[in-house]
Amino acid sequence: MAVHVAGLVAVVAFYGVILLTGIFAARKSKKLEKKCTGRKSEVAIVGGRNINIVVGVFTMTATWVGGGYLMGTAEAVYLPTRGLVWASGPFAYLVNFILGGIFFAKPMRSKRYVTMLDPFQHRYGRLFTTAILIPSLLSDIFWVACILAGLGATMSIILDLSPVVSILISAAVSIIYTVLGGLYAVAYTDVIQLSFIFVSLWLCIPFMFLSPAVTDLSQTIHLNEVPLLFDVTSMLSALLILAAASSSKAQVSCFAAALFSFIMGIPSVIIGAAAASADWNQTEYGLPPPYERGEAGNVLPLALSYITPNWVSVLGIGSVAAAVMSSMDSALLSSASMFTQNIYKATLRKQASDRELQWVTRICVLLVGLAGTGLAFNKSSMLALMLLTTDLLYCIVTPQLVCVVHLRSANCYGAISGYTVALLLRVLSGEPALGIPPVILYPGWREEDGVITQYFAFRTLIAFISLAVVVLVSCLVELGFNHNVIPQSWDVLDVFKKKIEAEEDEKPTPLSHEGKNIVLNTALRPDGSSSDHKYQFRFSAESPLTKLWPCKKSVSW
């Protein structure tokens, strides 16, 4: 099979449009930096908090509608061992955007945070913030690898182009415009990318139904067992919440993105169902079907390539490429901004200039991009990679974010305990994608071909356990220190020492009245009008009037 020249030209033209849009956005970002009165390094991260609500909705949706989301959803529906109810991506995105809009958008935007780690920095300090950065950074790297691997597989199937070449070119384009334009480049390119994804994917659906190889979808779609609980993806690190012009606009962006992300997942569900019902012997692909060949992870590009006409499949590859870049740029900027603002600026170089911070952000974008690109060459399931990106955030970071934003009683001791328990339970639960065998077996587990699969939604259980540990340990430690059950010398993190000092600073300094006169000044007439004269009333500390004014102060008459 020769390289699909027309398709390759179309993809190159699309990449050119995206790159030019990113360069245009970079120029806009430079102009905004000149007008900015605050820190110019924050313009690249939160766009001067002036992102249009329409652009915000587009880019927030495009951030999460990536190649892994599209291909992983189709794979879940297609797999005989999974089925429709396991395609929880669209439902999870819907629920999480709504929850994020209700519980997190307003408090985080109103406090003008720059990154998701800012509340941890303010409450717990530098050490724990670094611990939270690690799973967030790994999640972004896994996400980049997931979407690039999806693109490489799609281009190799439809265009017969080497996956290595397609991954490298796509990663280079995304890294270049993200480094140049920051959040503005991410936002404006996302508008084009999401529009193309929507049109091209939905255009492929009628041709799926018209294909003679596809039979009645309702007769062949797999349902299988319903999970005991849905493991909901955490998506609370979106920079667009913090970049919105106001708290209300941040909430509206979340609610709108919830609807659009759900709609964008429907074509993948239909394509996966069509692939499950297709008679592959009537196509050039032939038998055995993709599942028996171990190619279930590539079922979306395979269905586009062999069930639809050539020009339709080219549109499909364009949609996947657009989805890849729209998600990759946000992941790169998110990781780079968290490291720059919460680690480099807060710990390593507190006196760093704006120019230095901008270059650190660019270098971090490059390094995260290279790490994700290298991992993309790993031959893994799209569904497995997509789940790995959510595991760390959902099990470890989400409970911590709930506590730090909404629970004033949470302290660093409880946060460390919850973090440790969640990490330990997650490792002991095993991960087939990484070859980690489970030590804890949950209800409903099965062993197939020597691999144990946990059908119980243990990630949700771990998240709730971590949340309970944070609350319980925080309360117990606070009671212990407040009632002197635990010596103050054991407060190695200075959590309660700082709290006591802060409370003492807020108290008024008492005056020693013995042997002193108290002076009250006023510059008002008895009728309330202003006066140029000041009247002083002196009385001794033994006077009954001292009970009314226990300290020196100005009063109005």
Coordinates of C-alpha atoms in Angstrom, one line a residue:
M1 CA 0.0 0.0 0.0
A2 CA 1.5 3.3 -1.1
V3 CA 1.3 6.6 0.8
H4 CA -2.0 8.3 0.4
V5 CA -0.7 11.5 -1.3
A6 CA -4.0 13.5 -1.3
G7 CA -4.5 12.7 2.3
L8 CA -0.9 13.6 3.2
V9 CA -1.3 16.9 1.4
A10 CA -4.5 17.6 3.3
V11 CA -2.9 16.9 6.6
V12 CA 0.1 19.1 5.9
A13 CA -2.2 21.9 4.8
F14 CA -4.1 21.5 8.1
Y15 CA -0.9 21.6 10.1
G16 CA 0.1 24.7 8.3
V17 CA -3.1 26.5 9.2
I18 CA -2.7 25.5 12.8
L19 CA 0.9 26.7 13.0
L20 CA 0.0 30.0 11.4
T21 CA -2.8 30.5 13.9
G22 CA -0.4 29.8 16.7
I23 CA 2.0 32.4 15.4
F24 CA -0.8 34.9 15.1
A25 CA -1.8 34.2 18.7
A26 CA 1.8 34.6 19.8
R27 CA 1.9 38.1 18.3
K28 CA -1.3 38.9 20.2
S29 CA 0.2 37.6 23.4
K30 CA 3.3 39.8 22.9
K31 CA 1.1 42.9 22.5
L32 CA -0.8 42.0 25.7
E33 CA 2.5 41.6 27.6
K34 CA 3.5 45.2 26.7
K35 CA 0.2 46.5 28.1
C36 CA 0.3 44.3 31.2
T37 CA 0.9 46.1 34.5
G38 CA 1.4 42.9 36.5
R39 CA 3.8 40.0 35.9
K40 CA 4.2 39.3 32.2
S41 CA 5.0 35.7 32.8
E42 CA 1.4 35.1 33.9
V43 CA 0.1 36.3 30.4
A44 CA 1.4 33.1 28.9
I45 CA -0.3 31.0 31.6
V46 CA -3.7 32.6 32.2
G47 CA -3.9 35.0 29.2
G48 CA -4.2 38.1 31.3
R49 CA -7.5 36.6 32.6
N50 CA -9.2 38.1 29.6
I51 CA -10.2 35.0 27.6
N52 CA -13.5 35.4 25.7
I53 CA -16.2 33.1 27.0
V54 CA -16.8 31.6 23.6
V55 CA -13.1 30.9 23.1
G56 CA -12.9 29.6 26.6
V57 CA -15.7 27.0 26.0
F58 CA -14.0 25.9 22.8
T59 CA -10.6 25.4 24.3
M60 CA -11.8 23.8 27.5
T61 CA -13.7 21.3 25.4
A62 CA -10.9 20.7 23.0
T63 CA -8.4 20.2 25.8
W64 CA -10.2 17.0 26.8
V65 CA -11.5 15.8 23.5
G66 CA -8.2 14.3 22.5
G67 CA -7.0 11.3 20.4
G68 CA -7.1 9.1 23.5
Y69 CA -10.6 10.1 24.3
L70 CA -11.9 9.4 20.8
M71 CA -10.0 6.2 20.2
G72 CA -10.4 4.9 23.7
T73 CA -14.2 5.4 23.7
A74 CA -14.5 3.5 20.3
E75 CA -12.3 0.7 21.6
A76 CA -14.3 0.3 24.8
V77 CA -17.6 0.0 22.8
Y78 CA -16.0 -2.4 20.3
L79 CA -14.4 -4.8 22.7
P80 CA -16.5 -7.9 23.4
T81 CA -15.2 -8.0 27.0
R82 CA -16.2 -4.4 27.6
G83 CA -19.1 -2.9 25.7
L84 CA -21.2 0.2 25.8
V85 CA -21.4 0.7 29.5
W86 CA -17.7 0.7 29.8
A87 CA -17.4 3.7 27.5
S88 CA -17.7 6.0 30.5
G89 CA -15.6 8.8 29.0
P90 CA -18.4 11.0 27.7
F91 CA -20.4 10.5 30.9
A92 CA -17.4 11.1 33.1
Y93 CA -16.5 14.3 31.2
L94 CA -20.1 15.5 31.5
V95 CA -20.2 14.9 35.3
N96 CA -16.8 16.3 36.0
F97 CA -17.3 19.6 34.1
I98 CA -20.5 20.1 36.0
L99 CA -19.0 19.3 39.3
G100 CA -16.0 21.5 38.5
G101 CA -18.3 24.4 37.6
I102 CA -20.4 24.1 40.8
F103 CA -17.7 23.5 43.4
F104 CA -14.3 24.7 42.0
A105 CA -14.6 27.3 39.3
K106 CA -15.9 30.1 41.5
P107 CA -13.7 29.7 44.6
M108 CA -10.5 29.2 42.5
R109 CA -11.1 32.0 40.1
S110 CA -12.3 34.5 42.7
K111 CA -9.0 34.0 44.6
R112 CA -7.1 34.7 41.4
Y113 CA -5.0 31.5 41.4
V114 CA -2.6 31.1 38.5
T115 CA -2.3 27.3 38.7
M116 CA -4.1 24.4 40.3
L117 CA -1.3 24.1 42.8
D118 CA -1.7 27.6 44.2
P119 CA -4.1 26.6 47.0
F120 CA -1.7 23.9 48.1
Q121 CA 1.1 26.3 48.1
H122 CA -0.8 28.8 50.3
R123 CA -2.1 26.2 52.7
Y124 CA 0.5 23.5 53.0
G125 CA 3.8 25.0 51.8
R126 CA 6.4 24.0 49.3
L127 CA 7.1 20.4 50.3
F128 CA 3.6 19.1 49.8
T129 CA 3.1 21.2 46.7
T130 CA 6.0 19.3 45.2
A131 CA 4.4 16.0 46.1
I132 CA 1.2 17.0 44.4
L133 CA 3.0 18.1 41.3
I134 CA 4.5 14.7 40.7
P135 CA 1.2 12.8 39.9
S136 CA -0.1 15.8 38.0
L137 CA 3.1 15.9 35.9
L138 CA 3.0 12.2 35.3
S139 CA -0.6 12.4 34.3
D140 CA 0.1 15.0 31.7
I141 CA 3.0 13.0 30.3
F142 CA 0.8 9.9 30.0
W143 CA -1.9 12.0 28.4
V144 CA 0.5 13.4 25.8
A145 CA 1.8 9.8 25.1
C146 CA -1.8 8.6 24.8
I147 CA -3.0 11.1 22.2
L148 CA 0.3 11.0 20.1
A149 CA 0.1 7.2 20.0
G150 CA -3.5 7.4 18.8
L151 CA -2.4 9.8 16.0
G152 CA 0.5 7.6 15.0
A153 CA -1.7 4.6 14.7
T154 CA -4.4 6.5 12.7
M155 CA -1.9 8.0 10.2
S156 CA -0.2 4.7 9.7
I157 CA -3.5 2.9 8.9
I158 CA -5.2 5.6 6.8
L159 CA -2.2 7.3 5.1
D160 CA 0.2 4.4 5.3
L161 CA 2.6 6.9 6.9
S162 CA 5.2 5.8 9.4
P163 CA 3.8 6.3 12.9
V164 CA 7.3 7.5 14.0
V165 CA 7.2 10.3 11.4
S166 CA 3.6 11.3 12.2
I167 CA 4.2 11.4 15.9
L168 CA 7.4 13.5 15.6
I169 CA 5.9 16.0 13.2
S170 CA 2.7 16.4 15.2
A171 CA 4.6 16.8 18.5
A172 CA 6.9 19.4 16.9
V173 CA 4.1 21.5 15.6
S174 CA 2.2 21.5 18.9
I175 CA 5.4 22.3 20.9
I176 CA 6.4 25.1 18.6
Y177 CA 3.1 27.1 18.8
T178 CA 2.7 26.4 22.5
V179 CA 6.2 27.8 23.2
L180 CA 5.6 30.8 21.1
G181 CA 2.1 31.9 22.2
G182 CA 1.3 30.3 25.5
L183 CA -2.3 30.2 26.5
Y184 CA -3.4 32.5 23.6
A185 CA -1.9 30.1 21.0
V186 CA -3.6 27.2 22.8
A187 CA -7.0 28.9 22.9
Y188 CA -7.1 30.2 19.3
T189 CA -5.8 27.0 17.7
D190 CA -8.4 25.0 19.8
V191 CA -11.2 26.9 18.1
I192 CA -10.1 25.7 14.7
Q193 CA -9.3 22.2 15.9
L194 CA -12.6 21.6 17.7
S195 CA -14.6 22.9 14.8
F196 CA -12.9 20.6 12.5
I197 CA -13.3 17.6 14.8
F198 CA -17.0 18.2 15.2
V199 CA -17.7 18.5 11.4
S200 CA -15.4 15.7 10.2
L201 CA -16.4 13.1 12.8
W202 CA -20.2 13.6 12.4
L203 CA -19.8 13.6 8.6
C204 CA -18.3 10.1 8.9
I205 CA -21.3 8.7 10.7
P206 CA -23.8 8.5 7.7
F207 CA -21.2 6.6 5.7
M208 CA -20.9 4.1 8.5
F209 CA -24.6 3.3 8.4
L210 CA -24.6 3.2 4.5
S211 CA -21.8 0.6 4.3
P212 CA -23.1 -2.9 3.3
A213 CA -20.6 -4.4 5.8
V214 CA -22.4 -2.9 8.8
T215 CA -25.4 -4.7 10.1
D216 CA -28.0 -3.7 12.7
L217 CA -26.0 -2.1 15.6
S218 CA -28.6 -3.0 18.2
Q219 CA -28.1 -6.7 17.5
T220 CA -24.4 -6.8 18.0
I221 CA -23.4 -4.1 20.4
H222 CA -21.9 -5.5 23.6
L223 CA -23.2 -4.4 27.1
N224 CA -21.6 -6.9 29.5
E225 CA -21.6 -6.2 33.2
V226 CA -22.3 -2.7 34.5
P227 CA -19.5 -1.5 36.7
L228 CA -20.5 -1.2 40.4
L229 CA -19.5 2.4 40.3
F230 CA -18.3 4.7 37.5
D231 CA -14.7 5.9 37.9
V232 CA -15.1 9.5 37.1
T233 CA -12.2 11.3 35.5
S234 CA -10.7 14.3 37.3
M235 CA -10.4 17.4 35.1
L236 CA -10.0 20.2 37.7
S237 CA -6.6 21.3 36.5
A238 CA -8.0 23.1 33.5
L239 CA -6.2 26.5 33.2
L240 CA -9.3 28.0 31.4
I241 CA -11.1 28.2 34.7
L242 CA -8.4 30.5 36.1
A243 CA -8.1 32.4 32.8
A244 CA -11.7 33.4 32.6
A245 CA -12.6 37.1 32.9
S246 CA -14.8 36.4 36.0
S247 CA -16.0 33.7 38.3
S248 CA -19.4 33.5 36.6
K249 CA -17.9 33.2 33.2
A250 CA -15.6 30.4 34.5
Q251 CA -18.7 28.5 35.7
V252 CA -20.6 29.1 32.4
S253 CA -17.5 27.8 30.5
C254 CA -17.5 24.6 32.6
F255 CA -21.2 23.9 32.0
A256 CA -21.0 24.5 28.3
A257 CA -17.9 22.4 28.0
A258 CA -19.8 19.6 29.8
L259 CA -22.4 19.5 27.1
F260 CA -20.0 19.8 24.2
S261 CA -17.6 17.2 25.4
F262 CA -20.4 14.7 25.8
I263 CA -21.6 15.4 22.3
M264 CA -18.1 15.0 20.9
G265 CA -17.9 11.5 22.3
I266 CA -21.1 10.2 20.6
P267 CA -19.4 9.7 17.1
S268 CA -16.8 7.5 18.7
V269 CA -19.5 5.4 20.4
I270 CA -21.3 5.0 17.1
I271 CA -18.0 4.1 15.2
G272 CA -17.1 1.5 17.9
A273 CA -20.6 0.0 17.6
A274 CA -20.4 -0.1 13.8
A275 CA -17.1 -1.9 14.0
A276 CA -18.5 -4.4 16.4
S277 CA -21.4 -5.1 14.1
A278 CA -19.4 -5.1 10.8
D279 CA -18.7 -8.1 8.7
W280 CA -15.0 -7.5 8.2
N281 CA -14.9 -10.3 5.6
Q282 CA -16.8 -7.9 3.2
T283 CA -14.0 -5.3 3.6
E284 CA -10.4 -5.3 2.3
Y285 CA -9.3 -5.8 5.9
G286 CA -10.8 -9.4 5.8
L287 CA -10.8 -11.9 8.6
P288 CA -9.9 -12.4 11.4
P289 CA -11.4 -9.1 12.8
P290 CA -9.3 -6.5 14.7
Y291 CA -10.1 -8.0 18.1
E292 CA -8.6 -11.4 17.2
R293 CA -5.6 -9.7 15.6
G294 CA -4.9 -7.7 18.8
E295 CA -5.7 -4.4 17.0
A296 CA -8.7 -3.4 19.0
G297 CA -7.0 -0.2 20.2
N298 CA -6.9 1.0 16.5
V299 CA -10.5 0.2 15.8
L300 CA -11.5 3.8 15.1
P301 CA -8.9 4.4 12.2
L302 CA -9.5 0.8 11.0
A303 CA -13.3 1.5 10.7
L304 CA -12.7 4.8 9.0
S305 CA -10.3 3.3 6.6
Y306 CA -12.1 0.1 5.6
I307 CA -15.8 0.9 6.1
T308 CA -16.0 4.5 4.7
P309 CA -14.8 6.0 1.4
N310 CA -11.2 7.2 1.1
W311 CA -12.0 10.9 1.2
V312 CA -14.1 10.4 4.3
S313 CA -11.3 8.5 6.0
V314 CA -9.0 11.4 5.3
L315 CA -11.4 13.7 7.1
G316 CA -11.3 11.2 10.0
I317 CA -7.5 11.4 10.2
G318 CA -7.8 15.2 10.2
S319 CA -10.2 15.1 13.1
V320 CA -7.8 12.8 15.1
A321 CA -4.8 15.1 14.3
A322 CA -6.8 18.1 15.4
A323 CA -7.9 16.3 18.6
V324 CA -4.3 15.4 19.4
M325 CA -2.9 18.9 19.1
S326 CA -5.8 20.5 20.9
S327 CA -5.2 18.3 23.9
M328 CA -1.4 18.1 23.8
D329 CA -0.8 21.9 23.9
S330 CA -3.0 22.3 27.0
A331 CA -1.2 19.4 28.8
L332 CA 2.2 20.9 28.0
L333 CA 1.2 24.4 29.2
S334 CA -0.4 23.0 32.3
S335 CA 2.7 21.1 33.5
A336 CA 5.1 23.8 32.5
S337 CA 3.1 26.5 34.4
M338 CA 2.8 24.4 37.6
F339 CA 6.5 23.8 37.7
T340 CA 7.4 27.4 36.9
Q341 CA 5.0 29.1 39.3
N342 CA 4.9 26.7 42.2
I343 CA 8.4 25.1 42.2
Y344 CA 10.9 27.3 40.4
K345 CA 9.5 30.7 41.3
A346 CA 8.3 29.7 44.9
T347 CA 11.3 27.6 45.9
L348 CA 14.3 27.6 43.6
R349 CA 14.5 31.2 42.4
K350 CA 12.2 33.5 44.4
Q351 CA 13.8 36.6 42.8
A352 CA 13.5 35.3 39.2
S353 CA 12.6 38.0 36.6
D354 CA 9.7 37.7 34.3
R355 CA 11.9 37.0 31.4
E356 CA 13.6 34.2 33.2
L357 CA 10.2 32.7 34.2
Q358 CA 9.1 32.8 30.6
W359 CA 12.1 30.9 29.4
V360 CA 11.7 28.3 32.2
T361 CA 8.1 27.8 31.0
R362 CA 9.2 27.3 27.5
I363 CA 11.9 24.8 28.5
C364 CA 9.4 22.9 30.6
V365 CA 7.0 22.7 27.6
L366 CA 9.8 21.3 25.5
L367 CA 10.8 18.7 28.1
V368 CA 7.3 17.5 28.9
G369 CA 6.7 17.2 25.1
L370 CA 9.8 15.2 24.6
A371 CA 8.9 12.9 27.5
G372 CA 5.4 12.3 26.2
T373 CA 6.6 11.8 22.7
G374 CA 9.1 9.2 23.8
L375 CA 6.5 7.3 25.7
A376 CA 4.1 7.4 22.7
F377 CA 6.2 4.8 20.9
N378 CA 5.1 2.2 23.5
K379 CA 2.7 -0.3 22.1
S380 CA -0.2 0.1 24.5
S381 CA -3.9 0.1 24.4
M382 CA -5.5 3.5 23.9
L383 CA -8.0 2.7 26.6
A384 CA -5.3 1.7 29.0
L385 CA -3.3 4.8 28.5
M386 CA -6.4 7.0 28.8
L387 CA -7.2 5.3 32.1
L388 CA -3.7 5.7 33.4
T389 CA -3.8 9.5 32.8
T390 CA -6.9 9.7 35.0
D391 CA -5.9 7.3 37.7
L392 CA -3.3 9.5 39.4
L393 CA -5.4 12.6 39.3
Y394 CA -8.6 10.9 40.4
C395 CA -7.2 8.8 43.2
I396 CA -4.6 11.1 44.7
V397 CA -5.1 14.7 43.6
T398 CA -8.9 15.1 43.5
P399 CA -9.5 14.3 47.2
Q400 CA -6.7 16.7 48.2
L401 CA -8.1 19.5 46.0
V402 CA -11.6 19.0 47.6
C403 CA -10.1 19.4 51.1
V404 CA -7.8 22.3 50.4
V405 CA -10.5 24.4 48.6
H406 CA -13.5 23.6 50.8
L407 CA -12.3 22.3 54.2
R408 CA -10.7 24.9 56.5
S409 CA -9.9 22.2 59.0
A410 CA -7.6 20.3 56.7
N411 CA -3.9 20.6 57.5
C412 CA -0.7 19.4 56.1
Y413 CA -0.5 16.3 58.4
G414 CA -3.9 15.1 57.1
A415 CA -3.0 15.9 53.5
I416 CA 0.3 13.8 53.7
S417 CA -1.6 10.9 55.3
G418 CA -4.3 10.9 52.7
Y419 CA -1.7 11.2 49.9
T420 CA 0.3 8.2 51.3
V421 CA -2.8 6.0 51.8
A422 CA -4.2 6.7 48.3
L423 CA -0.8 6.0 46.6
L424 CA -0.3 2.8 48.6
L425 CA -3.8 1.5 47.9
R426 CA -3.5 2.3 44.2
V427 CA -0.3 0.4 43.8
L428 CA -1.6 -2.6 45.8
S429 CA -4.7 -2.7 43.5
G430 CA -2.4 -3.5 40.6
E431 CA -2.3 -2.1 37.0
P432 CA -2.2 -4.5 34.1
A433 CA -1.0 -1.8 31.7
L434 CA 2.2 -1.4 33.7
G435 CA 2.5 -5.1 34.6
I436 CA 1.8 -4.5 38.3
P437 CA 0.0 -7.6 39.8
P438 CA -2.8 -6.8 42.3
V439 CA -2.3 -7.5 46.0
I440 CA -5.7 -6.4 47.0
L441 CA -8.5 -8.2 45.2
Y442 CA -11.9 -6.4 45.2
P443 CA -15.3 -8.1 44.7
G444 CA -16.0 -9.2 41.2
W445 CA -12.4 -9.7 40.1
R446 CA -11.6 -12.2 37.3
E447 CA -8.5 -13.9 36.0
E448 CA -8.3 -14.2 32.2
D449 CA -5.2 -15.6 30.5
G450 CA -3.2 -15.2 33.7
V451 CA -4.1 -11.5 34.0
I452 CA -6.4 -10.4 36.9
T453 CA -9.0 -7.7 36.0
Q454 CA -10.7 -5.7 38.7
Y455 CA -14.3 -5.0 37.8
F456 CA -15.0 -3.2 41.0
A457 CA -14.6 0.5 40.8
F458 CA -11.8 0.6 43.3
R459 CA -10.5 4.0 42.1
T460 CA -13.7 5.6 43.5
L461 CA -13.3 3.7 46.7
I462 CA -9.6 4.8 47.0
A463 CA -10.6 8.5 46.4
F464 CA -13.2 8.4 49.2
I465 CA -10.8 6.6 51.6
S466 CA -8.2 9.3 50.9
L467 CA -10.7 12.0 51.5
A468 CA -11.8 10.4 54.8
V469 CA -8.2 10.0 55.9
V470 CA -7.4 13.7 55.3
V471 CA -10.3 14.9 57.3
L472 CA -9.9 12.4 60.2
V473 CA -6.1 12.8 60.6
S474 CA -6.4 16.6 60.3
C475 CA -9.0 16.8 63.1
L476 CA -7.2 14.4 65.4
V477 CA -3.9 16.2 65.0
E478 CA -5.5 19.6 65.6
L479 CA -7.2 18.3 68.8
G480 CA -4.0 16.8 70.0
F481 CA -2.0 20.0 69.6
N482 CA -4.8 22.3 70.9
H483 CA -5.3 20.2 74.1
N484 CA -1.5 19.7 74.6
V485 CA -1.9 16.0 74.2
I486 CA 0.8 16.3 71.5
P487 CA 3.8 18.5 72.5
Q488 CA 4.2 21.6 70.4
S489 CA 7.8 20.5 69.8
W490 CA 6.5 17.7 67.7
D491 CA 5.0 20.1 65.2
V492 CA 7.8 19.5 62.8
L493 CA 6.0 21.1 59.9
D494 CA 5.2 24.3 61.9
V495 CA 1.5 24.0 61.0
F496 CA 0.2 25.0 64.4
K497 CA 3.0 27.3 65.4
K498 CA 2.2 29.5 62.3
K499 CA -1.4 29.3 63.2
I500 CA -0.9 30.5 66.7
E501 CA 1.4 33.3 65.5
A502 CA -1.2 34.4 63.0
E503 CA -3.9 34.5 65.7
E504 CA -1.7 36.5 68.0
D505 CA -1.0 39.1 65.3
E506 CA -4.7 39.6 64.8
K507 CA -5.4 40.3 68.5
P508 CA -5.2 44.0 69.6
T509 CA -2.3 44.9 71.9
P510 CA -3.6 45.4 75.4
L511 CA -2.7 48.7 77.2
S512 CA -1.5 48.9 80.7
H513 CA -3.8 51.5 82.2
E514 CA -2.2 51.7 85.6
G515 CA -0.7 55.2 86.3
K516 CA -1.6 56.5 82.8
N517 CA -4.1 58.8 81.3
I518 CA -6.3 57.8 78.3
V519 CA -6.7 60.5 75.6
L520 CA -9.7 60.5 73.3
N521 CA -9.4 62.7 70.2
T522 CA -12.3 64.0 68.0
A523 CA -12.5 66.4 65.1
L524 CA -16.3 66.5 64.8
R525 CA -18.9 68.9 66.2
P526 CA -21.8 67.6 68.2
D527 CA -24.1 67.9 65.2
G528 CA -21.9 65.7 63.2
S529 CA -20.4 68.4 60.9
S530 CA -16.7 68.6 60.4
S531 CA -14.5 70.9 62.5
D532 CA -11.0 72.2 62.2
H533 CA -10.5 71.9 65.9
K534 CA -9.6 68.8 67.9
Y535 CA -11.0 68.3 71.4
Q536 CA -9.1 66.1 73.9
F537 CA -10.7 64.5 77.0
R538 CA -8.4 63.3 79.6
F539 CA -9.4 61.0 82.5
S540 CA -7.4 58.7 84.7
A541 CA -7.3 54.9 84.4
E542 CA -9.4 54.7 87.6
S543 CA -12.3 56.6 86.0
P544 CA -15.5 54.6 85.3
L545 CA -15.2 55.8 81.7
T546 CA -12.3 53.6 81.1
K547 CA -14.7 50.7 81.0
L548 CA -16.3 52.3 77.9
W549 CA -13.0 53.0 76.2
P550 CA -10.4 50.4 77.3
C551 CA -7.9 51.7 74.8
K552 CA -6.8 54.8 73.0
K553 CA -9.1 55.5 70.1
S554 CA -10.9 58.3 68.2
V555 CA -14.6 58.7 68.7
S556 CA -17.3 60.8 67.0
W557 CA -19.7 63.1 68.9

